[in-house]
CSV table of C-alpha atoms and ligand atoms in Angstrom, one decimal:
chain,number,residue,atom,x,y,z
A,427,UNK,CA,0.0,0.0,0.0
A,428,UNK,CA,1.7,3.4,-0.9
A,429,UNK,CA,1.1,5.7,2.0
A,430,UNK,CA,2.7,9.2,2.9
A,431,UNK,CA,6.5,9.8,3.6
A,432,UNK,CA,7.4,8.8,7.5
A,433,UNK,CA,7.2,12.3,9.4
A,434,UNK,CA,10.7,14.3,9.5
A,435,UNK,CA,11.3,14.9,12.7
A,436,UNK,CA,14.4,17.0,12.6
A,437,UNK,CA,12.8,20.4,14.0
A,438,UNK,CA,12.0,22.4,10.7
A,439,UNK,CA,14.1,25.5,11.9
A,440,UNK,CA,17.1,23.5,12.3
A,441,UNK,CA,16.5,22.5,8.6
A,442,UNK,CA,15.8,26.0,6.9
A,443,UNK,CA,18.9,27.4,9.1
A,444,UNK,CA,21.0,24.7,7.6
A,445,UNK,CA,20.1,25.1,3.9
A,446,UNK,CA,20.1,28.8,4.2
A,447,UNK,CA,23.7,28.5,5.3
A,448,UNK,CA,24.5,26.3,2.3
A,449,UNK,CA,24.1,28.9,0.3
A,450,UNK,CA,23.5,28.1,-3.8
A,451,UNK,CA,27.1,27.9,-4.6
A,452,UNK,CA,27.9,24.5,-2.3
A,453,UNK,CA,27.3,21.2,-3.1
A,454,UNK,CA,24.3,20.2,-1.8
A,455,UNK,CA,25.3,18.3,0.8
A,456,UNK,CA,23.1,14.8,1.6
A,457,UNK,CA,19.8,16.0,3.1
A,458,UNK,CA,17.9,13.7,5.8
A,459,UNK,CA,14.6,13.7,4.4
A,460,UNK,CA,12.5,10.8,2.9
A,461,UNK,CA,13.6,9.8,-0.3
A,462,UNK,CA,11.2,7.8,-1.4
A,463,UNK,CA,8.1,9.0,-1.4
A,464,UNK,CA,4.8,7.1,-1.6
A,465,UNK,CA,6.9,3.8,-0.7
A,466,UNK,CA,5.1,1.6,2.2
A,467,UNK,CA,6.1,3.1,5.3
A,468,UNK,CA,6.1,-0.9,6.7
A,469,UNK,CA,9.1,-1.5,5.0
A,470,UNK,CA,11.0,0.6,6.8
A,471,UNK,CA,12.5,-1.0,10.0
A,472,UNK,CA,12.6,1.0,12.5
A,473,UNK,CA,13.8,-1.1,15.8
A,474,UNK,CA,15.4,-4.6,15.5
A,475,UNK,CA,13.0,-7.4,13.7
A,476,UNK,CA,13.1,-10.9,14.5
A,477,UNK,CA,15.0,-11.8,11.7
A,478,UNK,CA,17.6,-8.9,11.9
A,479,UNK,CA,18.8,-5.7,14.6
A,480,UNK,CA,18.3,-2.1,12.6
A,481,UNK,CA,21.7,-1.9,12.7
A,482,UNK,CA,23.0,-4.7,10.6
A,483,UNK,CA,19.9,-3.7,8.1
A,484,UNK,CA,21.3,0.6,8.0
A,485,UNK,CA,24.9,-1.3,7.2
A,486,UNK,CA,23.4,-3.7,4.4
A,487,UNK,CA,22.3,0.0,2.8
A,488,UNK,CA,18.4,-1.1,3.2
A,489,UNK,CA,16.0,1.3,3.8
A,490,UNK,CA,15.5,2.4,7.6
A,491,UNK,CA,13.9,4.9,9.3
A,492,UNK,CA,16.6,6.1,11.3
A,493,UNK,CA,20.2,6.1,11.7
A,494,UNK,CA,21.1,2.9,14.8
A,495,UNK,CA,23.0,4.6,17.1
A,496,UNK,CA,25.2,3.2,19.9
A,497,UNK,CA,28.7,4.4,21.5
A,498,UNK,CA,32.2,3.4,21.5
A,499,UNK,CA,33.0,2.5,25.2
A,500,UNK,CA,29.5,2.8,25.8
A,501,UNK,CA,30.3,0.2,28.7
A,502,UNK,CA,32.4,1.4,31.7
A,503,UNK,CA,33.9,4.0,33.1
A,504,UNK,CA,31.6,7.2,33.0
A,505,UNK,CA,28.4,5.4,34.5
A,506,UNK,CA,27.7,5.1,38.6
A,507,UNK,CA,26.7,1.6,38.2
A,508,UNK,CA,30.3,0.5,36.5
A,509,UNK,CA,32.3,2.4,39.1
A,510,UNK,CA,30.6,0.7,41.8
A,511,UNK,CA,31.1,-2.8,40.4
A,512,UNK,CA,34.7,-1.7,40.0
A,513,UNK,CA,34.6,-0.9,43.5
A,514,UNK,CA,33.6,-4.8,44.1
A,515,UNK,CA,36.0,-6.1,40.9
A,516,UNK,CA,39.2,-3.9,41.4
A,517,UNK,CA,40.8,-6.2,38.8
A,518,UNK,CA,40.5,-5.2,34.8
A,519,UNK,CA,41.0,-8.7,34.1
A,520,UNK,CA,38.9,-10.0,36.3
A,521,UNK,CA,35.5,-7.6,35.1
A,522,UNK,CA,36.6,-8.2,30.9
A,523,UNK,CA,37.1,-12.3,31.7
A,524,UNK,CA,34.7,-13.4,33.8
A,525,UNK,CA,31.4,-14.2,31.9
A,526,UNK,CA,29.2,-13.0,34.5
A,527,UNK,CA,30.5,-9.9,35.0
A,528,UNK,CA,31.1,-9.5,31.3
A,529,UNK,CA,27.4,-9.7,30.6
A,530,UNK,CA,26.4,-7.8,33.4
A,531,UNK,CA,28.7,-4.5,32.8
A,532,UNK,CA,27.9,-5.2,28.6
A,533,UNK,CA,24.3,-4.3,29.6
A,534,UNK,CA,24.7,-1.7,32.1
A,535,UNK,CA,24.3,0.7,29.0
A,536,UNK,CA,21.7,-1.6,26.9
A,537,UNK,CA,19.6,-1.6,30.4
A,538,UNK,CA,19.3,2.7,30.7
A,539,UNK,CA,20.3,3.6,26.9
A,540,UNK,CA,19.1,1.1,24.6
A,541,UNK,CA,21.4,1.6,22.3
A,542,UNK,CA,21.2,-0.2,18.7
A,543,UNK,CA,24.4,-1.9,19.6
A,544,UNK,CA,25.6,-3.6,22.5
A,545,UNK,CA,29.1,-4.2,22.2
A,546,UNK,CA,30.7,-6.9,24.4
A,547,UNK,CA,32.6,-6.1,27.6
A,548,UNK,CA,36.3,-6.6,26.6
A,549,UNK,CA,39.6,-5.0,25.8
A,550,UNK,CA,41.9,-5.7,22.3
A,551,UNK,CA,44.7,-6.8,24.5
A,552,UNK,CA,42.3,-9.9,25.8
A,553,UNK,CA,43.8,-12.4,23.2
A,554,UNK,CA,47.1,-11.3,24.5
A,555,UNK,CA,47.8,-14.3,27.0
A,556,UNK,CA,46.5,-16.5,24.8
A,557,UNK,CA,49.8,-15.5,22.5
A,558,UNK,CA,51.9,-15.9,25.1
A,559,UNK,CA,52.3,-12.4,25.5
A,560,UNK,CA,51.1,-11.9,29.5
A,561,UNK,CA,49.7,-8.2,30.1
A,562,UNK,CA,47.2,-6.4,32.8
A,563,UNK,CA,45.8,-3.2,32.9
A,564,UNK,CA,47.3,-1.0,35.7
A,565,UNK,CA,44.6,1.4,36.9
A,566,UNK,CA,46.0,4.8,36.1
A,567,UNK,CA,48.8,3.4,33.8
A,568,UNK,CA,46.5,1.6,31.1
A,569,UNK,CA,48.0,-1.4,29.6
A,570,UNK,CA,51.4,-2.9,30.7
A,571,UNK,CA,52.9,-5.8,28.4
A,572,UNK,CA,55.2,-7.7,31.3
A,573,UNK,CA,58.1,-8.6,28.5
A,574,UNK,CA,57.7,-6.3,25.5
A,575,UNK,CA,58.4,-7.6,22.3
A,576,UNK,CA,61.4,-6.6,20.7
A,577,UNK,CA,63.9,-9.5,19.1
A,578,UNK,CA,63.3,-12.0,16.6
A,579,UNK,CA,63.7,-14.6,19.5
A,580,UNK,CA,60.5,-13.0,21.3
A,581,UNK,CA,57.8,-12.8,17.9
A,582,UNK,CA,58.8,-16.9,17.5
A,583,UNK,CA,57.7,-17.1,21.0
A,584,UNK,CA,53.9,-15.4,20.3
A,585,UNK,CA,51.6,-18.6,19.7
A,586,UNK,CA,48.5,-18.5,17.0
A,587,UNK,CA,45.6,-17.3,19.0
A,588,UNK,CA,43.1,-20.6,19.5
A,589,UNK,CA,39.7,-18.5,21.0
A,590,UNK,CA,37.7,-21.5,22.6
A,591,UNK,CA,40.8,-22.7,24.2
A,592,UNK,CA,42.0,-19.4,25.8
A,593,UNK,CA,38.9,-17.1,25.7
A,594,UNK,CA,36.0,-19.4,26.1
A,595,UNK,CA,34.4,-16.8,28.1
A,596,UNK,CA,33.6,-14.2,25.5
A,597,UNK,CA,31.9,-17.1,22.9
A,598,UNK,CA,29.8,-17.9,26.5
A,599,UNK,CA,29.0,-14.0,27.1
A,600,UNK,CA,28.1,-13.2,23.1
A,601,UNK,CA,26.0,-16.2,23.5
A,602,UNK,CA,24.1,-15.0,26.6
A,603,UNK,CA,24.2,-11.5,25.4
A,604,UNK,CA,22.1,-12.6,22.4
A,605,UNK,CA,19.7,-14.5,24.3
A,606,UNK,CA,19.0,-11.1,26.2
A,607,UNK,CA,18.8,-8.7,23.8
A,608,UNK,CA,16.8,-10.3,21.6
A,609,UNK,CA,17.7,-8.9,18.4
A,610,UNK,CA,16.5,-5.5,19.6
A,611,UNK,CA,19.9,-4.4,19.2
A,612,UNK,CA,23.0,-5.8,17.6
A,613,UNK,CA,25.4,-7.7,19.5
A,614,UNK,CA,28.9,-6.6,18.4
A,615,UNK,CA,31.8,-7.9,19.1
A,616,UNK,CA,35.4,-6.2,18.5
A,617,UNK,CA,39.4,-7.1,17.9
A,618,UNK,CA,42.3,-5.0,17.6
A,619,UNK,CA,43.8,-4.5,14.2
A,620,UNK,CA,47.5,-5.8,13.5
A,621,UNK,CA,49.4,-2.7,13.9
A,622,UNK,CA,48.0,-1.2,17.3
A,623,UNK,CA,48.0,-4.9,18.7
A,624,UNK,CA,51.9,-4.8,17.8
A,625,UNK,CA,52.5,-1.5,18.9
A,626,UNK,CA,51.4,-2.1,22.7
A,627,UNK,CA,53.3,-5.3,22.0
A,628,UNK,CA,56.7,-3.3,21.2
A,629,UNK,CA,56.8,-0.8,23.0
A,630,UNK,CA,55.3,-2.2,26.3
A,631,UNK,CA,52.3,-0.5,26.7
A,632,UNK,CA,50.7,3.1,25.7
A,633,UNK,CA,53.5,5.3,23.8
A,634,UNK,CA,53.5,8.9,23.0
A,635,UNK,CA,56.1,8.4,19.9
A,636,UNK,CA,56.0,5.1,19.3
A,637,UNK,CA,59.6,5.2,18.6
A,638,UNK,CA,60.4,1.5,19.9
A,639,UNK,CA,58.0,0.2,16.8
A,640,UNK,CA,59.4,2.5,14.3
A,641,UNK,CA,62.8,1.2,15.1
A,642,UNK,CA,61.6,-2.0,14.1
A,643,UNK,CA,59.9,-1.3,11.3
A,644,UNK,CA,62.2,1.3,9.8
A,645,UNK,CA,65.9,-0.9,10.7
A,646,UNK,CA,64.1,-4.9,10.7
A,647,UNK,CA,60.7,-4.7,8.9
A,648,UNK,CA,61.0,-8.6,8.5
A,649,UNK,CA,60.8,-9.1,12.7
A,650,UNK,CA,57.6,-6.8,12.4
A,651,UNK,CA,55.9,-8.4,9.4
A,652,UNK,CA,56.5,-11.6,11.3
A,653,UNK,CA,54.7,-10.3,14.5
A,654,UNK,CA,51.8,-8.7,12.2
A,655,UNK,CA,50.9,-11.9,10.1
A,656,UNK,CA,50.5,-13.7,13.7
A,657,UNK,CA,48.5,-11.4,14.4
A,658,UNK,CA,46.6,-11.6,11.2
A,659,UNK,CA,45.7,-14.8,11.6
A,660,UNK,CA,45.0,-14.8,15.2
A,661,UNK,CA,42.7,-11.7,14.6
A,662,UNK,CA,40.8,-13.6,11.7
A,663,UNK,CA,40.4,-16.1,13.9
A,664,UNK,CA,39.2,-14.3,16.8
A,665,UNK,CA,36.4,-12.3,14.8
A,666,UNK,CA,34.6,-15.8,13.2
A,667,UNK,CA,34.7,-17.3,16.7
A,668,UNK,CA,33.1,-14.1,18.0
A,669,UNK,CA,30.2,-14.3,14.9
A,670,UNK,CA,30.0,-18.4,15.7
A,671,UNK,CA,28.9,-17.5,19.4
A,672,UNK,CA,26.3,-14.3,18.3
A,673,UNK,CA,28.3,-10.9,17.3
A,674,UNK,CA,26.0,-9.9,14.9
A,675,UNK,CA,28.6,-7.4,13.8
A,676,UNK,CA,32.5,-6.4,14.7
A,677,UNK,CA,34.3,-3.6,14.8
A,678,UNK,CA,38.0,-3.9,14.2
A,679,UNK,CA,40.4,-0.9,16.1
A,680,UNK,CA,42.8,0.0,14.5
A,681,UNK,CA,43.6,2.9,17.1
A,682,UNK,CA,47.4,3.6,16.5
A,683,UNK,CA,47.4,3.1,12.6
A,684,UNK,CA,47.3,7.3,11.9
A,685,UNK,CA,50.6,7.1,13.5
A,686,UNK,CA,52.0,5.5,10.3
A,687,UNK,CA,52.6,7.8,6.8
A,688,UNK,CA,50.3,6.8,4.5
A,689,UNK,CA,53.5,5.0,2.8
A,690,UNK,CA,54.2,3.3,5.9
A,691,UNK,CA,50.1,2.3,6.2
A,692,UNK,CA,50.3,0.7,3.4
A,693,UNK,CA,52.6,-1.7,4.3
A,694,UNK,CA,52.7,-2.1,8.0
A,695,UNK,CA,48.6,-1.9,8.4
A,696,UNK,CA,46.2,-2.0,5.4
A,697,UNK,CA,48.1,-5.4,3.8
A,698,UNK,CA,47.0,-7.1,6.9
A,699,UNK,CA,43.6,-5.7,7.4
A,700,UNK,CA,42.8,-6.8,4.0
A,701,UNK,CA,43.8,-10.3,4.6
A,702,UNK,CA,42.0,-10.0,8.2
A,703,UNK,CA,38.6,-9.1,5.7
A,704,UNK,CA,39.5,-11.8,3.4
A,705,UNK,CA,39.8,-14.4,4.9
A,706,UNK,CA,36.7,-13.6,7.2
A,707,UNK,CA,35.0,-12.9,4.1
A,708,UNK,CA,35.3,-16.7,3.2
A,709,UNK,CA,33.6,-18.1,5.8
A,710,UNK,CA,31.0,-15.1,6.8
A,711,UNK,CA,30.7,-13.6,4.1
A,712,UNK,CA,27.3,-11.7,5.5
A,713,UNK,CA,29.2,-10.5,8.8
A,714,UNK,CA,29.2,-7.0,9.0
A,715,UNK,CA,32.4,-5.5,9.6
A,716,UNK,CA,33.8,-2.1,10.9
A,717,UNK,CA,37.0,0.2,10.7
A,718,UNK,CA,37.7,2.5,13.4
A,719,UNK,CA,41.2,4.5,12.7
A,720,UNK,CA,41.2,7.2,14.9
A,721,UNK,CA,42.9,10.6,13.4
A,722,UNK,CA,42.5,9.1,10.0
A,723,UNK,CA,41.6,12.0,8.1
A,724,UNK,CA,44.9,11.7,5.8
A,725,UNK,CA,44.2,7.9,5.1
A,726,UNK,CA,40.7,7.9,4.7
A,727,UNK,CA,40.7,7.0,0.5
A,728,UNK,CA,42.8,3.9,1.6
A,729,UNK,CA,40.5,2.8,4.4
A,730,UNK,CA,38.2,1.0,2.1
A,731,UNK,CA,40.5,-0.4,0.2
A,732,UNK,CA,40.6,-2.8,3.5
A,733,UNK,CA,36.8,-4.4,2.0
A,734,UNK,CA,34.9,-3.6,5.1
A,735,UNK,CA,31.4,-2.4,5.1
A,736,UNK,CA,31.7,0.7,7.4
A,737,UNK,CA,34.1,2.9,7.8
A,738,UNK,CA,34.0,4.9,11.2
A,739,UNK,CA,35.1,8.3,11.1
A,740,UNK,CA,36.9,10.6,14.0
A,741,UNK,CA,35.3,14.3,14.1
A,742,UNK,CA,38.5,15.6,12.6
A,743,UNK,CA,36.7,15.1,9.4
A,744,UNK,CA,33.2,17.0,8.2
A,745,UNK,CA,30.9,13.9,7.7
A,746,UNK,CA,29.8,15.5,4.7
A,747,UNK,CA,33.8,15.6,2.9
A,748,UNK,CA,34.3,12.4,4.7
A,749,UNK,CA,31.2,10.5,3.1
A,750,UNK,CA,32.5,12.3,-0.7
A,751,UNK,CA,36.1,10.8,0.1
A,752,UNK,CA,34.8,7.5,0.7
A,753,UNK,CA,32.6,6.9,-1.9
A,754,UNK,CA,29.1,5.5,-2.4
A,755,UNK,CA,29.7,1.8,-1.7
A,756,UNK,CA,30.2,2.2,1.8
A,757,UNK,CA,28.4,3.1,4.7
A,758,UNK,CA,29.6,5.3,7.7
A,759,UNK,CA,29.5,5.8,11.2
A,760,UNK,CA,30.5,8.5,13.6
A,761,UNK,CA,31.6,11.3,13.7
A,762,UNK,CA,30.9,13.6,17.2
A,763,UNK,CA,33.2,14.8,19.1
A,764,UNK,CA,33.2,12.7,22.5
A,765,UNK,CA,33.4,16.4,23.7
A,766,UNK,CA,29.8,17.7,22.8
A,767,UNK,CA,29.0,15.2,25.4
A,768,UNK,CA,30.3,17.7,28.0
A,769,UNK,CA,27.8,20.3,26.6
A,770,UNK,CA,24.6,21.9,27.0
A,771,UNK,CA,21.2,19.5,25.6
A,772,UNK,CA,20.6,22.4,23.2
A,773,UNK,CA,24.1,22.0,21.6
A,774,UNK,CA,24.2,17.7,21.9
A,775,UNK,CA,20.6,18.1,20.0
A,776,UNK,CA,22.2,20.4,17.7
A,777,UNK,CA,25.1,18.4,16.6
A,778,UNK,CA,23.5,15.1,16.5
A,779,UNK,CA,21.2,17.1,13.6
A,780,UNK,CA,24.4,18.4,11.3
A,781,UNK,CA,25.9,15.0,11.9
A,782,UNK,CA,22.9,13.2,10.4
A,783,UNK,CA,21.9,15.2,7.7
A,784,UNK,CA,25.4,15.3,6.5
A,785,UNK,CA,25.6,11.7,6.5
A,786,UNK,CA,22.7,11.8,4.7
A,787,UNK,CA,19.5,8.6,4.4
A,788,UNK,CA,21.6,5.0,4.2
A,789,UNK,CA,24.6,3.7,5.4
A,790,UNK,CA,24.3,5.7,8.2
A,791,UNK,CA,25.5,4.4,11.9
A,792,UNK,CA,25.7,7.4,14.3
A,793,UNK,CA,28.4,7.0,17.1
A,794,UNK,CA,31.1,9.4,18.7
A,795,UNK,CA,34.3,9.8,16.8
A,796,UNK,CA,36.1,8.0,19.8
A,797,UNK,CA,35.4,6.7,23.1
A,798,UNK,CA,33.0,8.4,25.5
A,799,UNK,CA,35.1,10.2,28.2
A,800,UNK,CA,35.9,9.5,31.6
A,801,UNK,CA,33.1,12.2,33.2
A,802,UNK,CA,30.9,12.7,31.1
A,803,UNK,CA,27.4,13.0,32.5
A,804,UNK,CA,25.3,10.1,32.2
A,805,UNK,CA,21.8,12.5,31.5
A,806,UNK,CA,23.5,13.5,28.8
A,807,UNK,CA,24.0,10.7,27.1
A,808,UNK,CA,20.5,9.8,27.8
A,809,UNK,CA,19.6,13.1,25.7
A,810,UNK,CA,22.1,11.6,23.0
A,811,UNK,CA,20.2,8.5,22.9
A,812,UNK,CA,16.2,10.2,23.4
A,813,UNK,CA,17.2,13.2,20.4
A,814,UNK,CA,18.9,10.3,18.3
A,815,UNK,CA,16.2,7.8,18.3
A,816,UNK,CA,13.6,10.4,17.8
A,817,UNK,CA,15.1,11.0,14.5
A,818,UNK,CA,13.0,10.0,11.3
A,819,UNK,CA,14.3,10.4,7.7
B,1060,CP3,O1,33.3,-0.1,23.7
B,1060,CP3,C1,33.1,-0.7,24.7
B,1060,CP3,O2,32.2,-0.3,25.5
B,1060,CP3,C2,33.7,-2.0,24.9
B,1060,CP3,C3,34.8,-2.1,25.8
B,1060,CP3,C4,36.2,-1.7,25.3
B,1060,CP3,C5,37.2,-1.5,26.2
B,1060,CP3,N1,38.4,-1.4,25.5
B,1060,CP3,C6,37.1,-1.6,27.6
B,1060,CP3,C7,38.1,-0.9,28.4
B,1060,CP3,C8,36.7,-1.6,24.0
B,1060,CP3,C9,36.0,-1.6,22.6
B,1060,CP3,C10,38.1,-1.4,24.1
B,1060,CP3,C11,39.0,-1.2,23.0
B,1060,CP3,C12,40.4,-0.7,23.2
B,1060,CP3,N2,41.2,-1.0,24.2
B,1060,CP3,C13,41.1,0.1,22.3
B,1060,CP3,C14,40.6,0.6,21.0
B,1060,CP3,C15,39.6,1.7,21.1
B,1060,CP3,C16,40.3,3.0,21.3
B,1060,CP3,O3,40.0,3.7,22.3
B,1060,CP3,O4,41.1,3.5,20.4
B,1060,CP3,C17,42.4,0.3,22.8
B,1060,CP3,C18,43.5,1.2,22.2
B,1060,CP3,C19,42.5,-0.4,24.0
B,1060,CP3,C20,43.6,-0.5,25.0
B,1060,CP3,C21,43.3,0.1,26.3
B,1060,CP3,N3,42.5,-0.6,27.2
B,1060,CP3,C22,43.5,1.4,26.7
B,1060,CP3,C23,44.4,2.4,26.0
B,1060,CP3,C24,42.9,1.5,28.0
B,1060,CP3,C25,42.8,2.7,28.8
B,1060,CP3,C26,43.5,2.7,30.1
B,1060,CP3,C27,42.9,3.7,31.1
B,1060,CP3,O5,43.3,3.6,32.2
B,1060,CP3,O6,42.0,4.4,30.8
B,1060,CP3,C28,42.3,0.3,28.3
B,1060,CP3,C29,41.5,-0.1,29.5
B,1060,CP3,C30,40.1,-0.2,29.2
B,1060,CP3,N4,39.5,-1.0,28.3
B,1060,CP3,C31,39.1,0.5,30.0
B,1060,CP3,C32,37.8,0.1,29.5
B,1060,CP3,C33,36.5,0.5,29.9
B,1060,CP3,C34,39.3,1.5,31.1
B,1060,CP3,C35,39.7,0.9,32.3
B,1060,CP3,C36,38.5,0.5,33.2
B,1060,CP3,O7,37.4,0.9,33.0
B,1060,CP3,O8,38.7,-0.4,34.0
């Protein structure tokens, strides 16, 4: 049955400032408004069906009514209820490996949010011990690798990454985490890319220069290549395990990759993301998969070259020059400043607007362009989630 366009719900003075300032000369930049009109409004999915979350179907480029929005780090840190279970689980490892507790702080946000994606409780380094490479994370200090990584002798010591035998308790919380939320929202599940994996590995934890890594790669590439094709594999690995147990979708950090030239990207990073695609491409080749580079603006042509399906972009890029850059065949998410988070409703309602309408009707997922800070207020990002999900195209 052909009925009216789904109401807009951007408020119309928002929309008339916006296209004023565009001003005739500009590109018209992609507007949020319904593009098809007099198509049934019943096909448009507007929460998670049985058969699949609104997220995976706004990645796939169907029709939705709204962008799916959820946050990076969405679980921990800035909400009450995580601090005081941190107060009872003082141990990192302890809260990202014990199923329980996984599920339980993976749905402390999914519980007051409802976010269109619940991303599993977890940290890239997790895999870490299962490749023989022991780490924690030091409260105040972040990650500490025990014995970095910095002779040929030490990359023959890391071990291919075997999931159910080292991390059986992330396929047992995606599993339980599926059962709970009930295709509402997507259950994602995440690795670390190559390169960032490698460069906690190397230089022993977080690094302002990074100069230990660069040693290696600019004086014995060959040691490093070794180290990055484990990972490779391992990673691979990792991300079909995490789809066999219920990620419905993952997101793949490649966090420290913008610290490479684009040169250097392309043959320290992007070789191995593209075989990490590949080869998951072969056995799921429906999994929706997801870039996150933070600070990527001077990469971002190369980023699909990878063959994911979204690329996630920082707020150092306009969404609106990043969505040109990346062409049509892929979908985006991002791109707010973690920051706006901090401000008042009036401005979070404000940007969530700009951000949307650049990215314009499909192959939109709207996130922050990094984590969620440490601080931020937790009514606030309830007013993130309300003015987002109030959104109609
Ligand atoms: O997004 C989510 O809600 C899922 C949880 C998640 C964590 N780490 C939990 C965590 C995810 C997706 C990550 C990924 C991760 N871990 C990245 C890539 C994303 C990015 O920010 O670029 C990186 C680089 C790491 C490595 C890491 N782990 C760092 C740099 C830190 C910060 C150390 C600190 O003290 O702040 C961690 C620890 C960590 N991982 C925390 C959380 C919630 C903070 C410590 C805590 O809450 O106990």
């Amino acid at each position: 049955m052909a009925t009216a366009c789904p109401p807009l719900s951007l408020p119309p003075s928002y929309l008339s400032r916006r296209s004023a300032r565009a001003g005739p000369a500009r590109r018209p930049l992609p507007s949020v408004r319904c593009s098809a009109i007099g198509e049934a409004v019943a096909e448009t999915a507007t929460v998670g069906t049985a058969e699949e979350p609104l997220l995976v179907s706004a990645i796939k480029g169907k029709k939705v009514e709204r962008p799916p929005v959820w946050l990076m780090r969405q679980a921990g840190r800035y909400m009450k209820s995580y601090q005081l279970l941190c107060e009872r689980h003082p141990s990192f490892r302890e809260r990202s490996e014990n199923v329980d507790l996984v599920v339980e702080i993976s749905l402390q946000p999914w519980k007051v949010f409802k976010p269109d994606g619940v991303i599993l409780f977890s940290d890239i380094l997790t895999p870490l011990p299962g490749m023989n490479i022991p780490f924690d994370i030091v409260k105040g200090k972040g990650p500490v690798i025990f014995d970095p990584l910095r002779t040929a002798a030490a990359v023959g010591e890391v071990r291919e990454f075997v999931p159910e035998e080292w991390v059986p308790y992330v396929g047992q919380a995606l599993n339980l985490l599926r059962d709970e939320v009930n295709n509402e929202a997507a259950v994602l599940g995440f690795v670390g890319a190559p390169f960032t994996l490698a460069s906690y590995c190397v230089e022993g934890g977080s690094s302002k220069n990074f100069s230990k890594i660069k040693k290696m790669a600019f004086s014995e590439p060959a040691i490093l290549h070794n180290l990055l094709q484990k990972f490779a594999t391992s990673m691979a690995n990792y991300i079909k395990y995490q789809a066999d147990n219920g990620a419905q979708a993952v997101q793949i950090f490649d966090s420290w990759a913008t610290e490479l030239s684009p040169v250097d990207f392309e043959e320290f990073s992007l070789p191995y993301l593209k075989q990490i695609v590949d080869s998951v491409r072969e056995t799921h080749p429906d999994l929706p998969l997801i870039l996150y580079a933070s600070g990527s603006g001077g990469l971002l042509e190369r980023l699909p070259l990878t063959g994911v399906d979204v690329v996630s972009l920082d707020w150092t890029v306009d969404m609106a020059e990043g969505r040109k850059r990346l062409g049509s065949n892929i979908a985006v998410q991002g791109n707010i400043d973690p920051g706006v988070l901090f401000g008042s409703k009036e401005f979070i309602s404000k940007r969530i607007y700009d951000t949307v309408q650049k990215a314009g009707n499909s192959g939109h997922v709207l996130n922050l362009g990094h984590g969620i800070k440490v601080g931020t207020p937790e009514e606030n990002v309830a007013h993130f989630f309300e003015v987002a999900k109030g959104i109609r195209y």
